[in-house]
Tab-separated table of C-alpha atoms in Angstrom:
chain	number	residue	atom	x	y	z
A	1	MET	CA	0.000	0.000	0.000
A	2	GLN	CA	1.213	3.478	-0.917
A	3	ILE	CA	-0.043	6.712	0.663
A	4	TYR	CA	0.706	10.280	-0.393
A	5	ASN	CA	2.465	12.087	2.456
A	6	THR	CA	1.837	15.842	2.555
A	7	LEU	CA	5.090	16.296	4.481
A	8	THR	CA	7.329	14.704	1.842
A	9	ARG	CA	5.034	15.586	-1.088
A	10	GLN	CA	5.233	12.086	-2.559
A	11	LYS	CA	3.689	8.640	-2.304
A	12	GLU	CA	5.396	6.337	0.175
A	13	VAL	CA	5.089	2.651	0.969
A	14	PHE	CA	2.975	2.524	4.104
A	15	ALA	CA	4.612	0.719	7.016
A	16	PRO	CA	2.906	1.133	10.415
A	17	ILE	CA	5.099	1.637	13.470
A	18	ASP	CA	3.492	-1.434	15.016
A	19	ALA	CA	3.287	-3.949	12.172
A	20	GLY	CA	-0.321	-4.862	11.464
A	21	ASN	CA	-1.773	-2.081	13.603
A	22	VAL	CA	-2.444	1.481	12.518
A	23	ARG	CA	-2.922	4.519	14.741
A	24	MET	CA	-4.698	7.399	12.992
A	25	TYR	CA	-5.846	10.803	14.244
A	26	VAL	CA	-8.101	13.110	12.232
A	27	CYS	CA	-9.047	16.654	13.211
A	28	GLY	CA	-12.790	16.729	13.737
A	29	MET	CA	-15.469	19.374	14.172
A	30	THR	CA	-15.551	22.598	16.110
A	31	VAL	CA	-19.113	22.190	17.314
A	32	TYR	CA	-20.679	25.634	17.182
A	33	ASP	CA	-22.883	25.022	14.116
A	34	TYR	CA	-24.217	22.260	11.879
A	35	CYS	CA	-21.784	20.334	9.665
A	36	HIS	CA	-21.468	21.767	6.167
A	37	LEU	CA	-20.567	20.111	2.866
A	38	GLY	CA	-16.852	20.743	3.363
A	39	HIS	CA	-17.026	18.779	6.607
A	40	ALA	CA	-18.883	16.002	4.775
A	41	ARG	CA	-16.071	15.863	2.214
A	42	MET	CA	-13.505	15.243	4.963
A	43	LEU	CA	-15.684	12.850	6.967
A	44	VAL	CA	-16.460	10.627	3.977
A	45	ALA	CA	-12.858	10.680	2.709
A	46	PHE	CA	-11.474	9.350	5.975
A	47	ASP	CA	-14.380	6.942	6.358
A	48	VAL	CA	-13.328	5.315	3.060
A	49	ILE	CA	-9.700	5.262	4.230
A	50	THR	CA	-10.787	3.682	7.520
A	51	ARG	CA	-12.867	1.028	5.765
A	52	TRP	CA	-10.036	0.101	3.401
A	53	LEU	CA	-7.366	-0.111	6.099
A	54	ARG	CA	-9.569	-2.528	8.036
A	55	ALA	CA	-10.498	-4.493	4.910
A	56	SER	CA	-6.769	-4.819	4.211
A	57	GLY	CA	-6.299	-6.656	7.492
A	58	TYR	CA	-4.905	-3.864	9.640
A	59	GLY	CA	-5.964	-3.387	13.201
A	60	LEU	CA	-6.921	0.296	13.345
A	61	THR	CA	-7.344	2.753	16.182
A	62	TYR	CA	-9.139	5.718	14.647
A	63	VAL	CA	-9.321	8.856	16.791
A	64	ARG	CA	-11.262	11.922	15.678
A	65	ASN	CA	-11.507	14.763	18.154
A	66	ILE	CA	-14.213	17.255	18.997
A	67	THR	CA	-13.299	20.873	19.716
A	68	ASP	CA	-15.887	21.930	22.281
A	69	VAL	CA	-14.287	25.159	23.510
A	70	ASP	CA	-13.294	27.854	21.039
A	71	ASP	CA	-13.869	31.527	20.237
A	72	LYS	CA	-16.644	30.681	17.758
A	73	ILE	CA	-18.399	28.487	20.311
A	74	LEU	CA	-18.284	31.210	22.943
A	75	VAL	CA	-19.648	33.827	20.539
A	76	ARG	CA	-22.456	31.563	19.280
A	77	ALA	CA	-23.468	30.539	22.815
A	78	ARG	CA	-23.565	34.205	23.861
A	79	ASP	CA	-25.612	35.146	20.790
A	80	ASN	CA	-28.019	32.264	21.496
A	81	ASN	CA	-28.120	33.098	25.188
A	82	GLU	CA	-27.418	29.467	26.075
A	83	PRO	CA	-24.676	27.701	28.067
A	84	ILE	CA	-21.787	26.510	25.906
A	85	ASN	CA	-22.285	22.878	26.950
A	86	ALA	CA	-25.932	23.040	25.818
A	87	LEU	CA	-24.827	24.388	22.426
A	88	THR	CA	-22.021	21.873	21.969
A	89	GLU	CA	-24.127	18.861	23.021
A	90	ARG	CA	-26.834	19.866	20.560
A	91	MET	CA	-24.335	20.272	17.729
A	92	ILE	CA	-22.569	16.987	18.561
A	93	ASP	CA	-25.895	15.127	18.390
A	94	ALA	CA	-26.627	16.764	15.032
A	95	MET	CA	-23.151	15.882	13.756
A	96	HIS	CA	-23.624	12.232	14.677
A	97	GLU	CA	-26.998	12.192	12.918
A	98	ASP	CA	-25.462	13.681	9.737
A	99	GLU	CA	-22.658	11.094	9.833
A	100	ARG	CA	-25.064	8.197	10.161
A	101	ARG	CA	-27.135	9.388	7.219
A	102	LEU	CA	-24.010	9.647	5.052
A	103	GLY	CA	-22.899	6.161	6.083
A	104	VAL	CA	-19.875	7.428	8.029
A	105	LEU	CA	-18.786	4.906	10.651
A	106	PRO	CA	-18.019	6.307	14.132
A	107	PRO	CA	-14.373	6.649	15.206
A	108	ASP	CA	-12.964	4.357	17.876
A	109	GLN	CA	-12.326	7.316	20.156
A	110	GLU	CA	-13.840	10.799	20.074
A	111	PRO	CA	-11.985	12.877	22.687
A	112	ARG	CA	-13.260	16.314	23.619
A	113	ALA	CA	-10.976	19.230	24.363
A	114	THR	CA	-12.696	20.100	27.647
A	115	ALA	CA	-11.972	16.591	28.964
A	116	HIS	CA	-8.225	17.060	28.367
A	117	ILE	CA	-7.525	20.380	30.072
A	118	ASP	CA	-5.015	18.774	32.469
A	119	ASP	CA	-3.137	17.159	29.563
A	120	ILE	CA	-3.120	20.478	27.708
A	121	THR	CA	-1.752	22.459	30.648
A	122	ALA	CA	0.890	19.775	31.295
A	123	MET	CA	2.120	20.041	27.702
A	124	ILE	CA	2.234	23.835	27.906
A	125	GLU	CA	4.247	23.619	31.145
A	126	THR	CA	6.769	21.355	29.386
A	127	LEU	CA	7.056	23.795	26.489
A	128	ILE	CA	7.710	26.689	28.880
A	129	GLU	CA	10.335	24.656	30.785
A	130	ARG	CA	12.108	23.870	27.487
A	131	GLY	CA	12.088	27.480	26.308
A	132	TYR	CA	9.536	26.996	23.537
A	133	ALA	CA	6.779	29.024	25.199
A	134	TYR	CA	6.380	32.101	27.392
A	135	GLN	CA	3.707	33.999	29.268
A	136	ALA	CA	3.160	37.494	27.897
A	137	ASP	CA	2.303	40.625	29.857
A	138	ASN	CA	-1.401	40.222	29.032
A	139	GLY	CA	-1.491	36.792	30.703
A	140	ASP	CA	-1.646	34.743	27.491
A	141	VAL	CA	0.898	31.987	26.861
A	142	PHE	CA	2.515	31.925	23.389
A	143	TYR	CA	4.641	29.462	21.445
A	144	ARG	CA	8.007	30.705	20.135
A	145	VAL	CA	7.804	29.731	16.475
A	146	ARG	CA	11.387	30.711	15.618
A	147	ARG	CA	12.695	28.452	18.402
A	148	PHE	CA	11.519	25.395	16.424
A	149	GLU	CA	13.989	24.961	13.579
A	150	ARG	CA	11.776	22.806	11.346
A	151	TYR	CA	8.789	25.147	11.417
A	152	GLY	CA	7.193	25.391	7.975
A	153	ALA	CA	8.374	21.988	6.682
A	154	LEU	CA	4.856	20.532	6.276
A	155	ASN	CA	3.778	23.397	4.023
A	156	ASN	CA	7.197	24.151	2.492
A	157	ARG	CA	7.199	27.659	3.963
A	158	ASN	CA	10.111	29.698	5.244
A	159	PRO	CA	9.431	31.467	8.567
A	160	ASP	CA	11.370	34.504	7.372
A	161	ASP	CA	9.033	34.847	4.391
A	162	MET	CA	6.020	34.418	6.649
A	163	ARG	CA	7.321	37.091	9.027
A	164	SER	CA	7.844	39.630	6.265
A	165	GLY	CA	4.165	39.382	5.323
A	166	ALA	CA	2.752	39.338	8.861
A	167	ARG	CA	0.437	42.063	10.149
A	168	VAL	CA	1.058	43.041	13.763
A	169	ASP	CA	-1.207	45.024	16.073
A	170	ILE	CA	0.602	47.815	17.900
A	171	ASP	CA	-0.474	46.582	21.340
A	172	GLN	CA	0.163	42.912	20.604
A	173	ALA	CA	1.870	41.097	23.456
A	174	LYS	CA	3.814	38.590	21.338
A	175	GLU	CA	7.597	38.558	21.163
A	176	ASP	CA	7.322	37.786	17.445
A	177	PRO	CA	4.348	38.184	15.066
A	178	LEU	CA	4.623	34.491	14.101
A	179	ASP	CA	4.114	33.273	17.676
A	180	PHE	CA	0.739	31.681	18.359
A	181	VAL	CA	-1.340	31.332	21.490
A	182	LEU	CA	-1.292	28.208	23.664
A	183	TRP	CA	-3.361	29.516	26.579
A	184	LYS	CA	-5.756	32.468	26.615
A	185	SER	CA	-6.269	34.338	29.853
A	186	ALA	CA	-9.867	34.521	30.993
A	187	THR	CA	-12.225	37.290	29.974
A	188	PRO	CA	-14.952	38.068	32.536
A	189	GLY	CA	-18.046	35.958	31.926
A	190	GLU	CA	-16.345	33.460	29.600
A	191	ALA	CA	-15.833	29.778	30.305
A	192	SER	CA	-12.437	29.196	31.908
A	193	TRP	CA	-10.320	26.657	33.768
A	194	PRO	CA	-7.597	27.068	36.405
A	195	SER	CA	-3.976	26.849	35.259
A	196	PRO	CA	-0.467	27.793	36.478
A	197	TRP	CA	-0.924	31.062	34.501
A	198	GLY	CA	-4.312	31.915	35.953
A	199	GLU	CA	-7.852	31.265	34.802
A	200	GLY	CA	-8.176	30.775	31.077
A	201	ARG	CA	-8.758	28.320	28.241
A	202	PRO	CA	-6.596	26.529	25.708
A	203	GLY	CA	-5.742	27.761	22.244
A	204	TRP	CA	-7.039	25.672	19.381
A	205	HIS	CA	-3.747	24.183	18.174
A	206	ILE	CA	-2.556	22.823	21.515
A	207	GLU	CA	-5.801	20.896	21.994
A	208	CYS	CA	-5.053	18.479	19.150
A	209	SER	CA	-1.424	17.967	20.194
A	210	ALA	CA	-2.521	16.978	23.690
A	211	MET	CA	-5.477	14.804	22.631
A	212	SER	CA	-3.637	12.946	19.859
A	213	THR	CA	-0.580	12.072	21.935
A	214	CYS	CA	-2.716	11.070	24.923
A	215	CYS	CA	-4.782	8.714	22.767
A	216	LEU	CA	-2.125	7.373	20.381
A	217	GLY	CA	1.310	8.031	21.907
A	218	ASN	CA	4.049	10.534	21.150
A	219	THR	CA	4.537	9.163	17.617
A	220	PHE	CA	1.779	7.641	15.510
A	221	ASP	CA	1.150	6.575	11.930
A	222	ILE	CA	-1.343	8.897	10.235
A	223	HIS	CA	-2.668	12.368	10.926
A	224	GLY	CA	-5.397	13.713	8.659
A	225	GLY	CA	-7.807	16.552	8.172
A	226	GLY	CA	-9.368	19.000	5.772
A	227	PRO	CA	-7.385	21.010	3.207
A	228	ASP	CA	-7.499	24.229	5.224
A	229	LEU	CA	-5.807	22.663	8.260
A	230	ALA	CA	-2.336	22.043	6.839
A	231	PHE	CA	-1.413	25.630	7.692
A	232	PRO	CA	-1.277	26.852	10.315
A	233	HIS	CA	-3.053	24.222	12.428
A	234	HIS	CA	-1.056	21.115	11.534
A	235	GLU	CA	2.178	23.061	11.204
A	236	ASN	CA	1.646	24.296	14.747
A	237	GLU	CA	0.780	20.832	15.999
A	238	ILE	CA	4.116	19.509	14.754
A	239	ALA	CA	6.029	22.348	16.412
A	240	GLN	CA	4.259	21.938	19.759
A	241	SER	CA	4.296	18.161	19.901
A	242	GLU	CA	7.879	17.566	18.825
A	243	ALA	CA	9.175	20.337	21.070
A	244	ALA	CA	7.287	18.849	24.037
A	245	THR	CA	8.160	15.179	23.488
A	246	GLY	CA	11.500	15.343	21.688
A	247	GLN	CA	10.155	12.723	19.246
A	248	LYS	CA	8.786	12.714	15.721
A	249	TYR	CA	5.087	13.482	15.905
A	250	VAL	CA	3.525	11.814	12.836
A	251	ASN	CA	4.879	9.606	10.045
A	252	THR	CA	2.252	10.245	7.352
A	253	TRP	CA	0.209	13.409	6.861
A	254	MET	CA	-2.990	13.182	4.780
A	255	HIS	CA	-5.266	16.000	3.643
A	256	ALA	CA	-8.608	15.746	1.852
A	257	GLY	CA	-9.268	17.952	-1.164
A	258	ALA	CA	-11.404	21.071	-1.090
A	259	LEU	CA	-15.105	21.210	-1.896
A	260	ARG	CA	-16.350	23.971	-4.170
A	261	VAL	CA	-19.901	24.964	-5.055
A	262	ASP	CA	-20.501	25.789	-8.722
A	263	ASN	CA	-16.713	26.167	-9.017
A	264	GLU	CA	-16.548	28.789	-6.282
A	265	LYS	CA	-15.383	28.579	-2.704
A	266	MET	CA	-18.299	27.840	-0.384
A	267	SER	CA	-19.112	31.000	1.539
A	268	LYS	CA	-22.109	32.426	3.369
A	269	SER	CA	-21.377	35.807	1.788
A	270	LEU	CA	-21.741	34.274	-1.686
A	271	GLY	CA	-24.994	32.574	-0.760
A	272	ASN	CA	-23.619	29.143	-1.675
A	273	PHE	CA	-23.142	27.760	1.840
A	274	PHE	CA	-24.932	24.459	2.486
A	275	THR	CA	-25.200	22.386	5.637
A	276	VAL	CA	-25.324	18.603	5.336
A	277	ARG	CA	-28.872	18.479	6.664
A	278	ASP	CA	-30.067	21.106	4.176
A	279	VAL	CA	-28.621	19.085	1.296
A	280	LEU	CA	-30.098	15.823	2.568
A	281	LYS	CA	-33.569	17.372	2.633
A	282	GLU	CA	-33.392	17.508	-1.164
A	283	HIS	CA	-31.058	14.655	-2.127
A	284	ASP	CA	-30.644	10.980	-1.323
A	285	PRO	CA	-27.766	10.553	1.182
A	286	GLU	CA	-26.180	7.813	-0.923
A	287	VAL	CA	-26.120	10.121	-3.951
A	288	VAL	CA	-24.264	12.733	-1.914
A	289	ARG	CA	-21.881	10.086	-0.578
A	290	TYR	CA	-21.246	8.783	-4.103
A	291	LEU	CA	-20.352	12.287	-5.285
A	292	LEU	CA	-17.828	12.558	-2.447
A	293	VAL	CA	-16.408	9.060	-3.038
A	294	ALA	CA	-16.169	9.277	-6.830
A	295	SER	CA	-13.311	11.791	-6.749
A	296	HIS	CA	-9.886	10.947	-5.371
A	297	TYR	CA	-9.740	12.032	-1.737
A	298	ARG	CA	-6.967	14.556	-2.473
A	299	SER	CA	-8.802	16.116	-5.423
A	300	ALA	CA	-11.094	19.114	-5.286
A	301	ILE	CA	-14.809	18.330	-5.713
A	302	ASN	CA	-17.328	20.591	-7.403
A	303	TYR	CA	-20.813	20.413	-5.897
A	304	ALA	CA	-23.432	21.504	-8.412
A	305	PRO	CA	-26.811	20.321	-9.772
A	306	ASP	CA	-25.157	18.588	-12.738
A	307	THR	CA	-22.640	16.736	-10.574
A	308	LEU	CA	-25.448	15.450	-8.359
A	309	LYS	CA	-27.394	14.291	-11.418
A	310	ASP	CA	-24.298	12.443	-12.637
A	311	ALA	CA	-23.855	10.843	-9.209
A	312	ARG	CA	-27.454	9.641	-9.175
A	313	ARG	CA	-27.192	8.256	-12.716
A	314	SER	CA	-24.073	6.324	-11.729
A	315	LEU	CA	-25.790	4.796	-8.714
A	316	GLU	CA	-28.814	3.979	-10.860
A	317	ARG	CA	-26.541	2.015	-13.189
A	318	PHE	CA	-25.369	-0.072	-10.241
A	319	TYR	CA	-28.822	-0.616	-8.768
A	320	ASN	CA	-30.486	-1.260	-12.135
A	321	ALA	CA	-27.889	-3.964	-12.782
A	322	LEU	CA	-28.690	-5.511	-9.390
A	323	ASP	CA	-32.454	-5.155	-9.777
A	324	GLY	CA	-34.064	-8.531	-10.374
A	325	VAL	CA	-30.829	-10.453	-9.801
A	326	GLU	CA	-30.414	-12.622	-6.712
A	327	ALA	CA	-26.898	-12.023	-5.419
A	328	ILE	CA	-25.271	-15.349	-4.529
A	329	GLN	CA	-21.681	-16.129	-3.677
A	330	GLY	CA	-20.026	-17.977	-6.541
A	331	ASN	CA	-17.080	-18.153	-8.888
A	332	VAL	CA	-16.038	-14.764	-10.286
A	333	ASP	CA	-12.863	-13.843	-12.134
A	334	ASP	CA	-10.331	-12.790	-9.461
A	335	ASP	CA	-9.166	-10.023	-11.772
A	336	TYR	CA	-11.954	-7.723	-10.555
A	337	ALA	CA	-10.917	-7.961	-6.912
A	338	THR	CA	-7.226	-7.767	-7.852
A	339	ARG	CA	-7.632	-4.557	-9.812
A	340	PHE	CA	-9.951	-3.045	-7.188
A	341	THR	CA	-7.350	-3.793	-4.519
A	342	ARG	CA	-4.541	-2.412	-6.674
A	343	ALA	CA	-6.470	0.830	-7.108
A	344	MET	CA	-7.256	1.244	-3.414
A	345	ASP	CA	-3.715	0.338	-2.391
A	346	ASP	CA	-2.513	3.151	-4.663
A	347	ASP	CA	-3.312	6.005	-2.277
A	348	PHE	CA	-7.001	5.036	-2.042
A	349	ASN	CA	-7.733	5.634	-5.728
A	350	THR	CA	-11.535	5.439	-5.633
A	351	PRO	CA	-12.097	6.552	-9.267
A	352	GLU	CA	-10.123	3.538	-10.491
A	353	ALA	CA	-11.899	1.262	-8.011
A	354	LEU	CA	-15.288	2.473	-9.268
A	355	ALA	CA	-14.185	1.833	-12.856
A	356	VAL	CA	-13.734	-1.844	-11.922
A	357	MET	CA	-17.242	-1.855	-10.465
A	358	PHE	CA	-18.699	-0.460	-13.705
A	359	GLU	CA	-17.049	-3.332	-15.552
A	360	LEU	CA	-18.936	-5.683	-13.254
A	361	VAL	CA	-22.160	-3.866	-14.134
A	362	ARG	CA	-21.561	-4.556	-17.820
A	363	GLU	CA	-20.881	-8.219	-17.084
A	364	ILE	CA	-24.039	-8.585	-14.975
A	365	ASN	CA	-26.127	-7.125	-17.791
A	366	ARG	CA	-24.421	-9.423	-20.302
A	367	HIS	CA	-25.187	-12.523	-18.195
A	368	ARG	CA	-28.722	-11.678	-17.019
A	369	ASP	CA	-30.075	-14.852	-18.584
A	370	ASP	CA	-27.640	-16.934	-16.502
A	371	ALA	CA	-28.966	-16.650	-12.933
A	372	VAL	CA	-25.923	-18.320	-11.372
A	373	GLN	CA	-23.300	-16.234	-13.170
A	374	ALA	CA	-25.266	-12.985	-12.862
A	375	GLY	CA	-25.856	-13.697	-9.172
A	376	ALA	CA	-22.159	-14.292	-8.496
A	377	LEU	CA	-21.207	-11.084	-10.320
A	378	ALA	CA	-23.873	-9.172	-8.397
A	379	HIS	CA	-22.536	-10.539	-5.109
A	380	GLU	CA	-19.041	-9.317	-6.014
A	381	LEU	CA	-20.355	-5.891	-7.052
A	382	ILE	CA	-22.148	-5.479	-3.726
A	383	ARG	CA	-19.083	-6.680	-1.789
A	384	LEU	CA	-16.802	-4.149	-3.474
A	385	GLY	CA	-19.382	-1.379	-3.165
A	386	ASN	CA	-19.749	-2.024	0.557
A	387	LEU	CA	-16.014	-1.429	0.977
A	388	LEU	CA	-16.699	2.146	-0.147
A	389	GLY	CA	-19.877	2.447	1.929
A	390	LEU	CA	-22.088	2.067	-1.158
A	391	LEU	CA	-24.765	-0.394	-2.372
A	392	GLU	CA	-25.900	-1.234	1.149
A	393	ARG	CA	-29.606	-1.017	0.220
A	394	SER	CA	-31.925	-3.110	-1.881
A	395	PRO	CA	-32.303	-1.998	-5.510
A	396	GLY	CA	-35.998	-1.316	-4.986
A	397	ASP	CA	-35.317	0.924	-2.007
A	398	PHE	CA	-32.891	3.091	-3.957
A	399	LEU	CA	-34.643	3.101	-7.317
A	400	GLN	CA	-37.939	4.096	-5.736
A	401	GLY	CA	-36.261	6.788	-3.655
A	402	ALA	CA	-38.218	9.466	-5.450
A	403	SER	CA	-36.811	12.938	-5.828
A	404	SER	CA	-40.040	13.967	-7.546
A	405	GLY	CA	-41.880	15.370	-4.565
A	406	LEU	CA	-44.575	12.675	-4.939
A	407	ASP	CA	-44.997	10.227	-2.081
A	408	ASP	CA	-45.416	6.491	-2.628
A	409	GLU	CA	-49.172	6.595	-2.020
A	410	GLU	CA	-49.719	9.263	-4.678
A	411	ILE	CA	-47.603	7.336	-7.185
A	412	ALA	CA	-49.630	4.170	-6.426
A	413	ARG	CA	-52.873	6.106	-7.013
A	414	GLN	CA	-51.573	7.378	-10.358
A	415	ILE	CA	-50.557	3.857	-11.400
A	416	GLU	CA	-54.007	2.518	-10.471
A	417	ALA	CA	-55.658	5.326	-12.456
A	418	ARG	CA	-53.498	4.425	-15.451
A	419	ASN	CA	-54.356	0.734	-15.069
A	420	ALA	CA	-58.062	1.612	-14.960
A	421	ALA	CA	-57.688	3.690	-18.116
A	422	ARG	CA	-55.983	0.802	-19.874
A	423	ARG	CA	-58.747	-1.628	-18.808
A	424	ASN	CA	-61.264	0.813	-20.295
A	425	ARG	CA	-59.113	1.002	-23.432
A	426	ASP	CA	-58.616	4.740	-22.854
A	427	PHE	CA	-55.019	4.572	-24.015
A	428	ALA	CA	-54.731	8.322	-24.475
A	429	GLU	CA	-55.425	8.855	-20.751
A	430	ALA	CA	-53.062	6.014	-19.812
A	431	ASP	CA	-50.312	7.609	-21.891
A	432	ARG	CA	-51.029	11.013	-20.367
A	433	ILE	CA	-50.603	9.651	-16.818
A	434	ARG	CA	-47.415	7.811	-17.782
A	435	ASP	CA	-45.955	10.940	-19.420
A	436	ALA	CA	-46.964	13.168	-16.506
A	437	LEU	CA	-45.168	10.859	-14.069
A	438	ALA	CA	-42.118	10.748	-16.339
A	439	GLU	CA	-42.001	14.547	-16.271
A	440	GLN	CA	-41.632	14.292	-12.509
A	441	GLY	CA	-38.883	11.679	-12.736
A	442	ILE	CA	-41.076	8.609	-12.160
A	443	ILE	CA	-40.523	5.932	-14.800
A	444	LEU	CA	-43.100	3.137	-15.050
A	445	LYS	CA	-42.120	-0.432	-15.913
A	446	ASP	CA	-44.828	-2.804	-17.167
A	447	SER	CA	-44.478	-6.584	-16.913
A	448	ARG	CA	-46.678	-9.646	-16.612
A	449	GLU	CA	-46.451	-9.282	-12.835
A	450	GLY	CA	-47.799	-5.714	-12.965
A	451	THR	CA	-46.497	-2.159	-13.048
A	452	THR	CA	-43.538	-0.994	-10.969
A	453	TRP	CA	-41.702	2.311	-10.957
A	454	VAL	CA	-38.258	3.818	-10.449
A	455	SER	CA	-37.089	7.361	-9.834
A	456	GLU	CA	-34.917	8.694	-12.630
A	457	SER	CA	-32.328	11.472	-12.373
A	458	ARG	CA	-33.519	14.712	-13.893
C-alpha cells in the first residue's frame, strides 16, 4: 500500500510503526454550528480510508476529536443566550446524525478538548520549561515559532518569508508576530479553567497535540484533516508536539481535497453555503456520498446540480444492474478484486476502483439470462461497493427513492388510475398519466407481474 504524504510531497510505501496495527488521528469538528458540505467531504474521505485499512487486514485505532471550547463556540453561545455545553451537546448530536445518514462509521475514540484540560496544561508547562513558550504581559501563553527549527516543513514555507508578510497590532503582546497562542487568559463571563498562569482556556492548536498524543502516543502513523488545516493548524501541531516530546510526531500526513460549489469557494457571503442536513432534505444521502467518493480524496470536488445528477445516474446504473438479480456467492474472475485492490492500495484511488465496479455492471447485464453467473457477479459488485460504503440497500429501495416530490401513495394512485384507463381502453389517458409521471422523474415499468416504478435522475 502506498499513501501520499503531505510532508514529503510524494507517495510512500505505508509501514505502520506497530506492524499490522495502525494509529490514525483526524481533526474533527468545532461544534458551534451544523456540519457543512466541506465537513462532509472530509468525513467521507477518511471513512473510506478507515474502511479500506480494516479491509486490508490492519488493526486500526481511529481517533477523531471534537473541539468543544473555542472563540466561535463562545460567541455563538452568547448570541443564542445558552450555556456553551448546551450548544455543543446539541451540535454533537446533530453531527452524529449527519454522519449516520451519510454512512460514516463512528471513530474508535472521540476525545473532547474540555476533557483534556489537564493534559493540555501539562504540555504547555513542558514547552515553557524547554524554552519553547512564554507567558506574555497580558497573561496569554505563546509558542516561540522561531525556536523550532523545522517550522514550515509541512507546508514548504520559510518562517522569514512568513514574518515579512505578517500584520502586527501595535499593542500585541507577542515577542514575534509568528508566535501563536497556547493559553488564553480569561475574559470576565467566559468559560475558563484554572492553570499555572491563571484562569483561562486553551488555544485551538494545543488541543489536538494533547489529545492525539494522549490517545495514540508521542509518535503515531497517520494524521489527517481537511485542506485548510495544513497551515497553520497542523504546522503548529508539529512544532508543539515535537518540542514537548522530543520525538517525531507523525509519520504520514494526509489532507482531503477542497469542496467547491458551482466552481466557487463555499461561503455564506456568496450565498452558496450548504449544511449537510439542508442538502439531505433535497437529495438521497447515498447520492451525496457517491459524489464525495467518486473523486480521489486529495482532489477538489465541485458540488453543483449537474454533478449530483451524474452521481445519481451512476448509482442507478449499479442498482439497475442488481435489480431482479439474486446475489449469490459464486465463482467470479479474481481479476476484478485484484484490480480493485490495486487501485485502493494506490493512495485510495476510488475513481479507479469504481471503474472496476462499472465493468462488473456490464458483465451482470451481459449474463442476465444466466442466474448463477449474474448472481455471483452481483454478489461481487455489492461486496466491493460495501467497501466504499455504497450499495448497502436493496435496488428497490434506492430506485424508488423518489426525488419527484410525490410520495409512494400518490404514485400508487396514479398507477391505479393508469391501469383503470388501460382496462377501459382509454389509451390516451393512460399515456397522459405515464408521461406526466415521467415529467416528474417517475418511470413506469410494465411486466406480466404488474407495473412498478423507479425514480430517474432529472
